[in-house]
Amino acid sequence: MARVSVEYKDHIAFVTLTRGDKMNALDEAMFKAIIAAGQEVAASDARAVVLSGEGKSFCAGLDVSNFAAFAGKDPTQMLMPRSHHDANDFQEVTLVWRRVPVPVIAALHGAVYGGGLQIALGADIRIAAPDTRLSVLEMKWGLIPDMGGMVLLPQLVRSDVLRLLTYTARPIGAAKAAEWGLVTDLAEDPLAEATALAQEIAGKSPSAIRSAKRLIELAESEQRTDVLLAESQEQARLIGKPDQMEVIAAQMQGRAPVFK
């Protein structure tokens, strides 16, 4: 089943997550499809990108069935190889949108949780519906953000906000997310607003827009290689270990976790 669609109209690439029946939850096929879509758009002559999700949510995060798929793999071997420049496969799902040489506008609605939030962070601009819910959800599963989130989040929010969101995994509303810097703006129809913004950008000098994105990225991304490596190291120490397995068991059984 297709996971992502890419359509081009009037110099705009419309990239849509198409696993709407699963709230666009991320499985292995979707990881690959998102990276492939980003690479395709990066090689195109599009002047702007609109990134959205079909169905009830932009992306609710990792498909929990993936925990079973990952259980038999060595976390270090899975996470530590730098398969995409300075990033691993999981980080590239987010960072591919920063490698796209033109602005990416994410239209957010419903649940934007965990990996879904990190993908949205990869966009240049985020437009959210007023009832959107966002969460740095990884701590719910005894994990940390490891899809580029620790490169991008510190650029957007204060340190105390970053710590609160990361430590608690609390979902927050779109208005609070805008106040704290996770969301650029709110709109009743975020897809229409994102499209209008993309049309405006597509009407600017294509070379100047690409130059501006390169310059902003350079200004913001110094020493990110060390951050990406640290993300992977910390996550590799967590996956499959007793605390994380207890968190998963407690979630599945509807009880409070008990840590030894």
Short mmCIF file of C-alpha atoms in Angstrom, two decimals:
data_model
loop_
_atom_site.label_atom_id
_atom_site.label_comp_id
_atom_site.label_asym_id
_atom_site.label_seq_id
_atom_site.Cartn_x
_atom_site.Cartn_y
_atom_site.Cartn_z
CA MET A 1 0.00 0.00 0.00
CA ALA A 2 1.28 3.45 -0.88
CA ARG A 3 2.30 5.50 2.12
CA VAL A 4 3.01 8.91 0.53
CA SER A 5 1.79 10.71 -2.57
CA VAL A 6 3.61 13.48 -4.44
CA GLU A 7 1.80 15.76 -6.86
CA TYR A 8 3.02 18.90 -8.63
CA LYS A 9 0.92 21.92 -9.52
CA ASP A 10 1.97 25.46 -10.40
CA HIS A 11 5.55 24.91 -9.22
CA ILE A 12 4.38 23.52 -5.85
CA ALA A 13 5.00 19.95 -4.69
CA PHE A 14 2.12 18.57 -2.61
CA VAL A 15 3.43 15.74 -0.42
CA THR A 16 0.69 13.87 1.43
CA LEU A 17 1.02 11.10 4.01
CA THR A 18 -1.60 8.61 2.83
CA ARG A 19 -1.92 6.11 5.66
CA GLY A 20 -4.95 7.94 6.97
CA ASP A 21 -6.68 4.80 8.24
CA LYS A 22 -3.79 4.44 10.72
CA MET A 23 -3.54 8.16 11.58
CA ASN A 24 -0.44 8.13 9.33
CA ALA A 25 1.46 6.18 11.99
CA LEU A 26 5.03 5.43 11.00
CA ASP A 27 6.04 1.92 10.02
CA GLU A 28 9.13 0.78 8.12
CA ALA A 29 7.47 1.21 4.72
CA MET A 30 6.37 4.72 5.62
CA PHE A 31 9.85 5.71 6.77
CA LYS A 32 11.20 4.68 3.37
CA ALA A 33 8.37 6.34 1.46
CA ILE A 34 8.80 9.68 3.23
CA ILE A 35 12.53 9.75 2.57
CA ALA A 36 11.95 8.81 -1.08
CA ALA A 37 9.33 11.56 -1.43
CA GLY A 38 11.71 14.13 0.03
CA GLN A 39 14.50 13.05 -2.28
CA GLU A 40 12.19 13.20 -5.29
CA VAL A 41 11.04 16.71 -4.44
CA ALA A 42 14.60 17.84 -3.77
CA ALA A 43 15.57 16.79 -7.30
CA SER A 44 12.56 18.49 -8.89
CA ASP A 45 12.12 22.07 -10.02
CA ALA A 46 9.43 22.74 -7.40
CA ARG A 47 9.63 26.18 -5.82
CA ALA A 48 7.81 25.29 -2.60
CA VAL A 49 6.43 22.21 -0.84
CA VAL A 50 3.20 21.63 1.08
CA LEU A 51 3.47 18.67 3.47
CA SER A 52 0.24 17.28 4.93
CA GLY A 53 -1.48 14.11 6.10
CA GLU A 54 -4.78 12.62 5.00
CA GLY A 55 -7.49 11.47 7.38
CA LYS A 56 -7.97 12.56 10.98
CA SER A 57 -4.35 13.42 11.82
CA PHE A 58 -1.14 14.69 10.30
CA CYS A 59 0.86 11.88 11.93
CA ALA A 60 0.29 10.19 15.30
CA GLY A 61 3.89 8.97 15.59
CA LEU A 62 5.42 5.51 15.53
CA ASP A 63 3.17 2.55 14.78
CA VAL A 64 3.39 0.55 18.03
CA SER A 65 3.62 -2.67 16.01
CA ASN A 66 7.14 -1.53 15.13
CA PHE A 67 8.27 -2.29 18.67
CA ALA A 68 7.97 -5.98 17.88
CA ALA A 69 9.82 -5.51 14.59
CA PHE A 70 12.66 -3.70 16.35
CA ALA A 71 12.87 -6.16 19.24
CA GLY A 72 15.09 -8.59 17.35
CA LYS A 73 17.53 -5.94 16.13
CA ASP A 74 20.67 -4.61 17.78
CA PRO A 75 19.90 -0.96 18.63
CA THR A 76 23.49 0.10 18.10
CA GLN A 77 23.68 -1.49 14.65
CA MET A 78 20.26 -0.07 13.78
CA LEU A 79 20.91 3.51 14.89
CA MET A 80 24.59 4.31 14.73
CA PRO A 81 25.38 4.03 10.99
CA ARG A 82 25.26 7.43 9.24
CA SER A 83 23.37 6.34 6.13
CA HIS A 84 22.38 9.86 4.98
CA HIS A 85 25.24 12.35 5.32
CA ASP A 86 25.26 13.03 9.08
CA ALA A 87 22.00 11.18 9.88
CA ASN A 88 20.63 7.67 10.20
CA ASP A 89 17.49 6.41 8.41
CA PHE A 90 15.15 7.52 11.19
CA GLN A 91 16.63 11.02 11.42
CA GLU A 92 16.49 11.42 7.65
CA VAL A 93 12.69 11.12 7.70
CA THR A 94 12.77 14.55 9.36
CA LEU A 95 15.97 16.07 8.01
CA VAL A 96 15.22 15.27 4.36
CA TRP A 97 12.83 18.25 4.47
CA ARG A 98 15.70 20.48 5.55
CA ARG A 99 17.76 19.09 2.65
CA VAL A 100 14.98 19.96 0.18
CA PRO A 101 16.38 23.21 -1.30
CA VAL A 102 13.07 25.12 -1.24
CA PRO A 103 10.72 26.06 1.62
CA VAL A 104 8.54 23.30 3.07
CA ILE A 105 5.25 24.29 4.72
CA ALA A 106 3.57 21.68 6.93
CA ALA A 107 -0.22 21.74 7.33
CA LEU A 108 -1.02 20.17 10.69
CA HIS A 109 -4.26 18.80 12.10
CA GLY A 110 -5.39 16.18 14.59
CA ALA A 111 -2.58 14.35 16.39
CA VAL A 112 1.00 15.47 15.74
CA TYR A 113 2.81 13.18 18.14
CA GLY A 114 6.32 11.80 18.56
CA GLY A 115 7.84 11.07 15.20
CA GLY A 116 5.00 12.99 13.56
CA LEU A 117 6.00 16.12 15.44
CA GLN A 118 9.64 15.64 14.51
CA ILE A 119 8.70 15.33 10.82
CA ALA A 120 6.74 18.58 11.15
CA LEU A 121 9.78 20.21 12.74
CA GLY A 122 11.69 19.41 9.56
CA ALA A 123 9.45 21.83 7.68
CA ASP A 124 10.42 25.49 7.41
CA ILE A 125 6.96 26.64 8.53
CA ARG A 126 4.10 24.91 10.39
CA ILE A 127 0.43 25.95 10.04
CA ALA A 128 -1.90 24.18 12.48
CA ALA A 129 -5.66 23.87 12.87
CA PRO A 130 -6.83 25.30 16.22
CA ASP A 131 -7.75 21.85 17.58
CA THR A 132 -4.40 20.24 16.69
CA ARG A 133 -2.66 18.40 19.53
CA LEU A 134 1.14 18.14 19.62
CA SER A 135 3.44 16.07 21.82
CA VAL A 136 7.08 15.15 22.22
CA LEU A 137 5.70 11.69 22.94
CA GLU A 138 8.77 9.48 23.13
CA MET A 139 9.01 9.43 26.95
CA LYS A 140 5.63 7.67 27.01
CA TRP A 141 7.49 4.65 25.66
CA GLY A 142 10.63 5.13 27.75
CA LEU A 143 12.53 6.71 24.87
CA ILE A 144 13.87 10.09 23.75
CA PRO A 145 13.32 12.08 20.54
CA ASP A 146 15.80 10.62 18.05
CA MET A 147 14.56 11.69 14.62
CA GLY A 148 16.46 14.96 14.53
CA GLY A 149 14.31 16.49 17.23
CA MET A 150 17.23 17.47 19.41
CA VAL A 151 18.72 19.45 16.53
CA LEU A 152 15.49 21.26 15.70
CA LEU A 153 13.63 21.71 18.99
CA PRO A 154 16.31 23.88 20.64
CA GLN A 155 16.05 26.27 17.68
CA LEU A 156 12.34 26.80 18.36
CA VAL A 157 11.61 26.65 22.09
CA ARG A 158 13.16 27.80 25.36
CA SER A 159 15.22 25.28 27.31
CA ASP A 160 12.62 24.94 30.08
CA VAL A 161 9.85 24.32 27.53
CA LEU A 162 12.00 21.74 25.76
CA ARG A 163 12.63 19.96 29.05
CA LEU A 164 8.97 20.03 30.10
CA LEU A 165 7.79 18.63 26.78
CA THR A 166 10.51 15.97 26.66
CA TYR A 167 10.29 14.83 30.29
CA THR A 168 6.49 14.60 30.48
CA ALA A 169 5.30 13.67 26.94
CA ARG A 170 2.25 15.87 27.64
CA PRO A 171 0.14 16.77 24.58
CA ILE A 172 -0.44 20.50 24.19
CA GLY A 173 -2.96 22.43 22.13
CA ALA A 174 -2.15 24.42 19.01
CA ALA A 175 -2.48 27.79 20.74
CA LYS A 176 0.06 26.81 23.39
CA ALA A 177 2.29 25.31 20.71
CA ALA A 178 2.22 28.63 18.84
CA GLU A 179 2.97 30.54 22.04
CA TRP A 180 5.94 28.28 22.75
CA GLY A 181 7.28 28.31 19.18
CA LEU A 182 6.43 24.82 17.90
CA VAL A 183 3.81 26.20 15.50
CA THR A 184 4.20 29.19 13.21
CA ASP A 185 0.53 30.14 12.89
CA LEU A 186 -3.02 28.84 13.30
CA ALA A 187 -5.66 28.54 10.58
CA GLU A 188 -9.12 27.00 10.40
CA ASP A 189 -8.03 25.35 7.14
CA PRO A 190 -4.28 24.76 7.50
CA LEU A 191 -3.95 23.06 4.11
CA ALA A 192 -5.52 26.02 2.31
CA GLU A 193 -3.35 28.45 4.29
CA ALA A 194 -0.21 26.43 3.59
CA THR A 195 -1.08 26.30 -0.10
CA ALA A 196 -1.62 30.06 -0.26
CA LEU A 197 1.73 30.63 1.44
CA ALA A 198 3.43 28.20 -0.94
CA GLN A 199 1.90 30.07 -3.89
CA GLU A 200 3.26 33.33 -2.53
CA ILE A 201 6.74 31.87 -2.10
CA ALA A 202 6.60 30.21 -5.54
CA GLY A 203 6.08 33.69 -6.98
CA LYS A 204 9.41 34.92 -5.61
CA SER A 205 12.80 34.53 -7.27
CA PRO A 206 13.50 30.77 -7.26
CA SER A 207 17.25 31.27 -7.01
CA ALA A 208 16.92 33.79 -4.18
CA ILE A 209 14.55 31.52 -2.25
CA ARG A 210 16.98 28.61 -2.57
CA SER A 211 19.87 30.84 -1.55
CA ALA A 212 17.91 32.07 1.47
CA LYS A 213 17.17 28.53 2.63
CA ARG A 214 20.82 27.50 2.29
CA LEU A 215 21.93 30.53 4.26
CA ILE A 216 19.40 30.04 7.06
CA GLU A 217 20.29 26.36 7.32
CA LEU A 218 23.99 27.18 7.57
CA ALA A 219 23.34 29.75 10.26
CA GLU A 220 21.27 27.35 12.35
CA SER A 221 23.03 24.02 11.92
CA GLU A 222 26.59 24.44 13.09
CA GLN A 223 27.85 21.36 14.99
CA ARG A 224 24.64 19.42 14.44
CA THR A 225 26.64 16.29 13.59
CA ASP A 226 27.54 15.90 17.24
CA VAL A 227 23.91 16.35 18.27
CA LEU A 228 22.67 13.73 15.81
CA LEU A 229 25.31 11.27 16.95
CA ALA A 230 24.39 11.88 20.59
CA GLU A 231 20.70 11.28 19.80
CA SER A 232 21.54 7.88 18.35
CA GLN A 233 23.87 6.93 21.20
CA GLU A 234 21.29 7.74 23.87
CA GLN A 235 18.49 5.94 22.04
CA ALA A 236 20.63 2.85 21.46
CA ARG A 237 21.12 2.67 25.24
CA LEU A 238 17.34 2.68 25.79
CA ILE A 239 15.78 0.42 23.17
CA GLY A 240 14.96 -3.05 24.47
CA LYS A 241 16.36 -2.43 27.92
CA PRO A 242 14.34 -3.23 31.09
CA ASP A 243 12.95 0.25 31.70
CA GLN A 244 11.72 0.64 28.13
CA MET A 245 10.24 -2.86 28.02
CA GLU A 246 8.40 -2.15 31.29
CA VAL A 247 6.99 1.07 29.85
CA ILE A 248 5.68 -0.80 26.80
CA ALA A 249 4.19 -3.57 28.95
CA ALA A 250 2.49 -1.05 31.23
CA GLN A 251 1.05 0.86 28.28
CA MET A 252 -0.31 -2.29 26.71
CA GLN A 253 -1.78 -3.51 30.03
CA GLY A 254 -3.27 -0.17 31.02
CA ARG A 255 -1.36 0.12 34.29
CA ALA A 256 1.33 2.28 35.86
CA PRO A 257 4.89 1.12 35.11
CA VAL A 258 6.96 -0.37 37.92
CA PHE A 259 10.68 0.20 37.54
CA LYS A 260 13.27 -1.91 39.34
#
